[in-house]
Amino acid sequence: MSGKYVASEIEGKWQKRWADAQVAFVDTAVPGNEFYMLNMYPYPSGSRLHVGHGRNYILGDALYRRERMSGRKAFNPMGWDAFGLPAENAAIQSGVHPREYTMGNIARMKEQLFALGCLYDWSKELASCDPAYYRWNQWLFLRMWERSLAYRKTAPVNWCPGCRTVLANEQVVDGRCERSGDAVEIRDLTQWFFRVTDYADRLLEGLDHLPHWSERVKTMQRNWIGRSEGAEIFFRVDGLIEPITVFTTRPDTLYGATFLALAPEHPAVALLATRSGRGREIEEFVERVRRESRLEREAEGGEKEGLDTGALALNPATGRAMPVWLANFVLPEYGTGAIMGVPAHDQRDFEFARKYGLSIEPVYRTEVAEIDPAAMTEARPHDGYLYRSGSWDGTPNGPEAVRVAIRWLEEKGFGKGKMGYRLRDWLISRQRYWGTPIPAIHCPVCGVVPVPDADLPVRLPEDVDFRGVEGNPLERSEAFVNTRCPKCGGAARRETDTMDTFVDSSWYYFRFLNPRDAERMVDTARVKRWLPVDQYIGGIEHAILHLLYARFICRVLRDMDLVHLEEPFERLFNQGMITRLNPATGKTEKMSKSRGNTVSPDELIARFGADTVRLATLFIGPPEKESEWSEEGVAGAFRFLNRVHELCLRLQELPAGPDAPADTPLRRLTHRTIARVTQDASEFHFHTAVAALMEYQRGIGEALDSGSEAPAALREAARTLVKLLHPIAPHLTEEWWQRFGETGFLVEAVWPVADPALATSPDVTLVVQVNGKVRGRLSVARGASESEAMALARADERIAAWMDGRELTRTVFVPDRLLNLVVR
RNA sequence: GCCGGAGUGGCGGAAUUGGUAGACGCACGGGACUUAAAAUCCCGAGGGCCCAAAGGCCCGUGCCGGUUCGACUCCGGCCUCCGGCACCA
């Protein structure tokens, strides 16, 4: 081999050897010394593993290698989130079956992972589109159905016209489909849901026990669950048998409630329409509001539209009649779909009342303020204390006022305390082919019947044509749709909805422990031994999608006694995105295929090698933040690896010398570097670890040049350098491990341990300050006393000059750090 | 509006149980090598001021104030940016 660093030669050789040795890398567990790491698994739809997206694989691999070298039994599995819309959309355009498209993408991505030198436990590989995997989605669905955690209902749901399917609320961002960007419409459809709202409190409470998750993600989940404390109040309405129930966070303002407003979708609206003389008007209003897309209806500053139904409700506190209105700003899915209007203290209610001439009655005031409702220009804050509120009068604003109101409501039977949530049930139906078929059968006699366990999996049919097709192709597959009712044996039709792909990803982390198990979904004993996942690495985009669903399904499995844990992921690391200047827009944007500013790793690997790409990616900045990609950074990384290579060539030619494990400057540098790199790598701060290694490389070179270092110290430095650099640049370092005459894989070698006696130097620089300003530096022996330092300081000309003619009033001495002389 | 996070050189960033601000890299300038260039290596550099030079002084971590011998770090009040939620009752 030539003296020059030729990345391709070295990397090809080691990638082949690692691939051959894969089986040996898969460990059996040793309890108490385990490490289970999970990269957010790639989507095959992202057919190119571009550098931006690839950062978490490189990060994950580097951490995995370091953990292995630290003697932990680690495994790093890979699963493919293989179902999804992109594959099906590609099929519609090209006619290629989604399976073929998906498998091609997986193969391509695997090649790129190998090319980057990433080690995964391929024996645990799984893909969600495999019937051996998705049958357990179906099995889980059936268990949830038995427990009423899966159910079917007709409800206004989000419909994406571009994807031609319904979406979960979590997949709607600012009124648009998070995938296609189309404005989402609201349609009344009968769909399958998971009852995630039953778990709202547990999901919320659990966040308090995740100290290793970022505040950012936890806040996002808290906001999404959106719990608010309040009360339900029942209002009797003339002509209705059932009272109308309202949710409010301010039951203490009940005396100020002057109207009720219902969502046009409220179930009582139909009755009100027939009873009042305004049936036609009401129907028209309902129609008009429902035609508005969610985007229009929730738009900020949208005009408040209302219609008086003519019905009257009774305010249980004041005994007065309140008109019942319909209002476009009342949303059917939050609370009860009905509100009580308190115009005096709520800006939205105030505007509505002003527009339609409804009365305004303040119930809070401060000591001084006398309030004239007619003079108000906006709603008043809940300032001061209650008045005009019967027995509640004089109660100051605050939690106590709410408690007083709830106690009164409960005593009188007019209402009760209640929590409100923003979170809604998880809509899992999708009107698409490429997903897990929902295991249900529609029988004209028996109704909706579950598929018996023995008939699982319900497989996707193969005889499907995709090209230019409208709607769900499953509906046109006779072989799939036509079946027999498992109960009565009569002719029946199969459910053609498939599941949201987030169902697949909600439990795959359990499946890595028994990927080929045909007997059960999860292996409870192995889960007990390995879970929770020690370290999860993923992007922030899953903060309230995947990560909320996974926490939910984990709890469901726990309640089924299949797993022991409440939280699946102990540590969560959100790597930041890589941005890059987009030549088309002139702006720095996140790297993505759709924006056309990606950097292909293939090209960079061909030019510089995988080690350079890995180094540049890790060195670019702190991994939790987003960082801008630069070509110059890659060149810098390449230069450094060349310097390492050349240094290793010189170290290789060392003459054999006597062992002299002395305390030398190089040995001190070696052990200080071990301490730094070990610490940095454990915090994912590979960028500072690289900085330490750059200093180390230069330090070893200088030690060599000096000619005075003990050969033993140089030999130690050579091996330490490749060990510490290995997680970051694995190929070059494996090569040098071997050339230095070591045997076995470096990835299986022992991570070096810093000798604390050597990691600290015998001399320290003591800073001398006068009145808090640095005026000099002294080199003293570690542990020097205050009087020794004082003597040295007085002997220093410069310091003496600063003290000259002034009175020393105080000295502050921090051993090994500083001496501060306070003078007057 | 509510909640969370962040503001440090030309740039990416380093340093926080309060103790030398700017490690490491990029870009830049100078030098060595070379016929020359590239590549490589070495040196320099926060801003301002004094000095022939050696060297020295002042200012400086978004802004204002506080605590302290000493503040990027702690406290109070602001400003800006990023992210989440929001006609949510």
Coordinates of N, CA and C (backbone and C1' of nucleotides) in Angstrom, one line a residue, chain A residues 219 223 247-249 302-304 331 334 339 348 422 620 632 639 643 687 694-695 698 767 769 773 775 777 802 810 812 817-818 820, chain B residues 3-5 12-15 19-21 23-27 40-42 56-59 68-70 83-89:
Chain A
T219 N -42.9 20.0 25.8 CA -43.9 21.1 25.7 C -44.8 20.9 24.5
N223 N -48.8 20.8 24.9 CA -49.7 21.6 24.1 C -50.7 20.9 23.3
F247 N -69.0 23.1 28.1 CA -67.7 23.0 28.9 C -67.2 24.4 29.0
T248 N -66.7 24.7 30.2 CA -66.1 26.1 30.4 C -65.0 25.9 31.4
T249 N -63.9 26.8 31.2 CA -62.9 26.8 32.2 C -63.2 27.9 33.3
G302 N -61.2 35.7 11.7 CA -62.3 35.3 10.8 C -63.6 36.0 11.4
E303 N -64.4 36.3 10.5 CA -65.7 37.0 10.9 C -66.5 36.0 11.7
K304 N -67.1 36.5 12.8 CA -68.0 35.6 13.6 C -69.4 35.7 13.0
L331 N -66.4 25.0 17.8 CA -66.0 23.8 17.0 C -66.6 22.6 17.6
Y334 N -64.3 20.1 20.1 CA -63.7 20.5 21.4 C -64.8 20.6 22.4
I339 N -71.0 26.3 23.9 CA -70.4 27.2 24.9 C -71.5 28.0 25.6
R348 N -63.9 37.1 22.6 CA -64.6 36.5 21.5 C -66.2 36.6 21.7
R422 N -57.7 19.1 24.3 CA -57.6 19.4 22.9 C -57.4 18.1 22.1
I620 N -19.5 19.6 12.0 CA -20.2 20.8 11.5 C -20.8 21.7 12.7
E632 N -16.4 23.6 2.1 CA -15.1 23.9 2.7 C -14.9 23.0 3.9
R639 N -8.4 17.1 5.0 CA -7.1 17.5 5.4 C -6.7 16.9 6.7
R643 N -3.6 14.3 7.6 CA -2.6 14.5 8.6 C -2.5 13.3 9.6
H687 N -18.5 17.1 17.9 CA -17.8 18.2 17.3 C -16.6 18.6 18.2
M694 N -8.0 16.9 17.1 CA -7.1 17.7 16.2 C -5.9 18.2 17.0
E695 N -6.2 18.7 18.2 CA -5.1 19.1 19.1 C -4.2 18.0 19.4
R698 N -1.8 17.2 16.5 CA -0.7 18.1 16.4 C 0.3 17.9 17.5
V767 N -3.9 32.4 37.9 CA -4.2 33.8 37.4 C -4.1 34.8 38.6
Q769 N -5.2 38.4 39.9 CA -6.0 39.5 39.6 C -5.8 40.6 40.6
K773 N -9.3 42.2 38.0 CA -8.9 42.3 36.6 C -7.6 41.5 36.5
R775 N -4.1 40.6 35.9 CA -2.9 41.4 35.8 C -1.6 40.6 35.6
R777 N 0.0 36.1 35.3 CA -0.1 34.7 35.4 C 1.1 34.1 36.0
W802 N 1.1 47.3 40.1 CA -0.4 47.6 40.3 C -0.7 47.8 41.7
R810 N -7.9 42.8 51.0 CA -8.5 41.5 51.1 C -7.8 40.7 50.0
V812 N -8.5 36.9 47.7 CA -9.3 35.8 47.5 C -8.4 34.8 46.8
R817 N -6.3 27.9 40.7 CA -7.1 28.7 39.8 C -6.7 30.2 39.8
L818 N -6.9 30.9 40.9 CA -6.5 32.3 40.9 C -6.3 32.9 42.2
N820 N -6.8 36.7 43.8 CA -7.3 38.0 43.5 C -7.0 38.9 44.7
Chain B
rC3 P -46.9 31.7 30.1 O5' -46.4 30.4 29.4 C5' -46.8 29.1 29.8 C4' -46.3 28.1 28.9 C3' -44.8 28.0 28.7 O3' -44.0 27.5 29.8 C1' -45.8 27.8 26.6
rG4 P -42.5 28.0 30.1 O5' -41.7 27.3 28.9 C5' -41.5 25.9 28.9 C4' -40.8 25.5 27.6 C3' -39.4 26.1 27.3 O3' -38.4 25.4 28.1 C1' -40.7 26.2 25.4
rG5 P -37.1 26.3 28.5 O5' -36.3 26.5 27.2 C5' -35.7 25.4 26.5 C4' -35.2 25.8 25.1 C3' -34.1 26.9 25.1 O3' -32.9 26.4 25.4 C1' -35.7 27.4 23.4
rG12 P -22.4 32.2 12.4 O5' -21.9 30.7 12.4 C5' -22.3 29.7 11.4 C4' -21.7 28.4 11.6 C3' -21.8 27.9 13.0 O3' -23.1 27.3 13.3 C1' -19.6 27.5 12.2
rG13 P -23.7 27.3 14.8 O5' -22.6 26.4 15.6 C5' -22.3 26.6 16.9 C4' -20.9 26.1 17.1 C3' -20.4 26.2 18.5 O3' -20.6 25.0 19.2 C1' -18.9 27.3 17.1
rA14 P -20.9 24.9 20.7 O5' -19.4 25.2 21.3 C5' -18.4 24.2 21.3 C4' -17.2 24.6 22.0 C3' -17.3 24.9 23.4 O3' -17.3 23.7 24.2 C1' -15.9 26.5 22.4
rA15 P -18.3 23.6 25.4 O5' -17.6 24.6 26.5 C5' -16.4 24.2 27.1 C4' -15.9 25.4 27.9 C3' -16.8 26.0 29.0 O3' -16.6 25.2 30.2 C1' -15.9 27.7 27.7
rG19 P -16.7 29.8 36.4 O5' -15.4 30.6 36.8 C5' -15.2 31.9 36.2 C4' -13.8 32.3 36.4 C3' -12.8 31.2 36.3 O3' -11.6 31.7 35.7 C1' -12.6 32.1 38.5
rU20 P -11.5 31.7 34.1 O5' -10.0 32.4 34.0 C5' -9.9 33.8 34.3 C4' -9.0 34.4 33.3 C3' -9.6 34.4 31.9 O3' -9.3 35.6 31.2 C1' -7.5 33.4 32.0
rA21 P -10.4 36.7 31.2 O5' -11.4 36.0 30.2 C5' -11.0 35.8 28.8 C4' -11.8 34.7 28.2 C3' -11.5 34.5 26.7 O3' -10.5 33.5 26.7 C1' -13.9 34.7 27.0
rA23 P -9.6 30.7 20.0 O5' -9.0 29.2 20.2 C5' -8.3 28.9 21.4 C4' -8.7 27.5 21.8 C3' -8.6 26.4 20.7 O3' -7.3 26.0 20.5 C1' -10.6 26.2 22.0
rC24 P -6.7 26.0 19.1 O5' -7.7 25.1 18.2 C5' -7.8 23.7 18.4 C4' -8.9 23.1 17.6 C3' -9.0 23.5 16.2 O3' -8.1 22.9 15.3 C1' -11.1 23.7 17.2
rG25 P -7.5 23.7 14.1 O5' -8.7 23.9 13.1 C5' -9.3 22.7 12.5 C4' -10.6 23.1 11.9 C3' -10.6 24.1 10.7 O3' -10.2 23.5 9.5 C1' -12.3 24.6 12.2
rC26 P -9.5 24.4 8.4 O5' -10.7 25.3 7.9 C5' -11.8 24.7 7.1 C4' -12.8 25.8 6.8 C3' -12.3 27.0 6.0 O3' -12.2 26.7 4.7 C1' -13.7 27.7 7.8
rA27 P -11.0 27.3 3.8 O5' -11.4 28.9 3.8 C5' -12.5 29.4 3.0 C4' -12.8 30.8 3.4 C3' -11.6 31.8 3.2 O3' -11.4 32.2 1.9 C1' -12.6 32.1 5.3
rU40 P -3.8 21.2 1.2 O5' -2.4 20.9 1.9 C5' -1.9 19.6 2.1 C4' -0.5 19.6 2.6 C3' -0.2 20.4 3.8 O3' -0.5 19.7 5.0 C1' 1.4 20.9 2.1
rC41 P -1.1 20.6 6.2 O5' 0.3 21.2 6.8 C5' 1.3 20.4 7.3 C4' 2.6 21.2 7.5 C3' 2.4 22.4 8.4 O3' 2.4 22.1 9.8 C1' 3.6 23.0 6.5
rC42 P 1.6 23.0 10.8 O5' 2.5 24.3 11.0 C5' 3.8 24.2 11.5 C4' 4.5 25.5 11.4 C3' 3.7 26.7 12.0 O3' 3.9 26.8 13.4 C1' 4.5 27.3 9.9
rG56 P 2.8 43.4 28.6 O5' 2.1 44.8 28.7 C5' 2.5 45.7 29.8 C4' 1.9 47.1 29.5 C3' 0.4 47.1 29.6 O3' -0.1 47.1 30.9 C1' 1.1 48.4 27.7
rC57 P -1.6 46.5 31.2 O5' -2.5 47.7 30.8 C5' -2.5 48.9 31.5 C4' -3.3 50.0 30.8 C3' -4.8 49.6 30.6 O3' -5.5 49.8 31.8 C1' -3.9 50.4 28.6
rC58 P -6.8 48.9 32.1 O5' -7.9 49.4 31.1 C5' -8.4 50.7 31.2 C4' -9.2 51.1 30.0 C3' -10.4 50.2 29.8 O3' -11.5 50.5 30.6 C1' -9.3 50.6 27.7
rC59 P -12.5 49.3 31.0 O5' -13.3 49.0 29.6 C5' -14.1 50.0 29.1 C4' -14.6 49.5 27.7 C3' -15.3 48.2 27.6 O3' -16.6 48.3 28.0 C1' -13.7 48.4 25.9
rU68 P -23.2 42.6 47.4 O5' -22.0 41.7 46.8 C5' -21.9 40.3 47.2 C4' -20.9 39.6 46.3 C3' -19.6 40.3 46.2 O3' -18.8 40.1 47.4 C1' -20.3 39.5 44.1
rC69 P -17.8 41.3 47.9 O5' -16.7 41.4 46.9 C5' -15.8 42.5 46.9 C4' -14.6 42.2 45.9 C3' -15.1 41.8 44.5 O3' -15.4 42.9 43.7 C1' -13.4 40.3 45.3
rG70 P -16.6 42.9 42.8 O5' -16.2 41.8 41.8 C5' -15.2 42.1 40.8 C4' -14.9 40.8 40.0 C3' -16.1 40.2 39.3 O3' -16.3 40.8 38.1 C1' -14.8 38.5 40.4
rG83 P -39.7 29.1 12.9 O5' -40.1 28.1 14.0 C5' -39.6 26.8 14.0 C4' -40.0 26.1 15.3 C3' -41.5 25.9 15.6 O3' -42.1 25.0 14.8 C1' -40.3 26.6 17.5
rG84 P -43.7 25.1 14.4 O5' -44.4 24.7 15.8 C5' -44.3 23.4 16.3 C4' -44.9 23.3 17.7 C3' -46.4 23.7 17.7 O3' -47.3 22.7 17.3 C1' -45.2 24.7 19.5
rC85 P -48.6 23.1 16.5 O5' -49.4 23.7 17.6 C5' -49.9 22.9 18.7 C4' -50.7 23.7 19.7 C3' -51.7 24.6 19.2 O3' -52.9 24.0 18.9 C1' -50.4 25.8 20.7
rA86 P -53.7 24.5 17.6 O5' -54.3 25.8 18.1 C5' -55.2 25.8 19.2 C4' -55.5 27.2 19.6 C3' -56.0 28.1 18.5 O3' -57.4 27.9 18.2 C1' -54.4 29.3 19.8
rC87 P -58.0 28.5 16.9 O5' -58.6 29.7 17.7 C5' -59.0 30.9 17.1 C4' -59.8 31.6 18.3 C3' -60.7 30.6 19.0 O3' -60.9 31.0 20.3 C1' -62.0 32.1 17.8
rC88 P -59.9 30.7 21.5 O5' -60.2 29.2 21.9 C5' -61.3 28.9 22.8 C4' -61.0 27.6 23.5 C3' -59.5 27.6 24.0 O3' -59.3 27.5 25.3 C1' -60.0 25.7 22.5
rA89 P -59.6 27.1 26.5 O5' -60.9 27.9 26.9 C5' -61.9 27.2 27.6 C4' -63.2 27.9 27.2 C3' -64.5 27.3 27.8 O3' -64.7 27.6 29.1 C1' -64.7 27.9 25.5

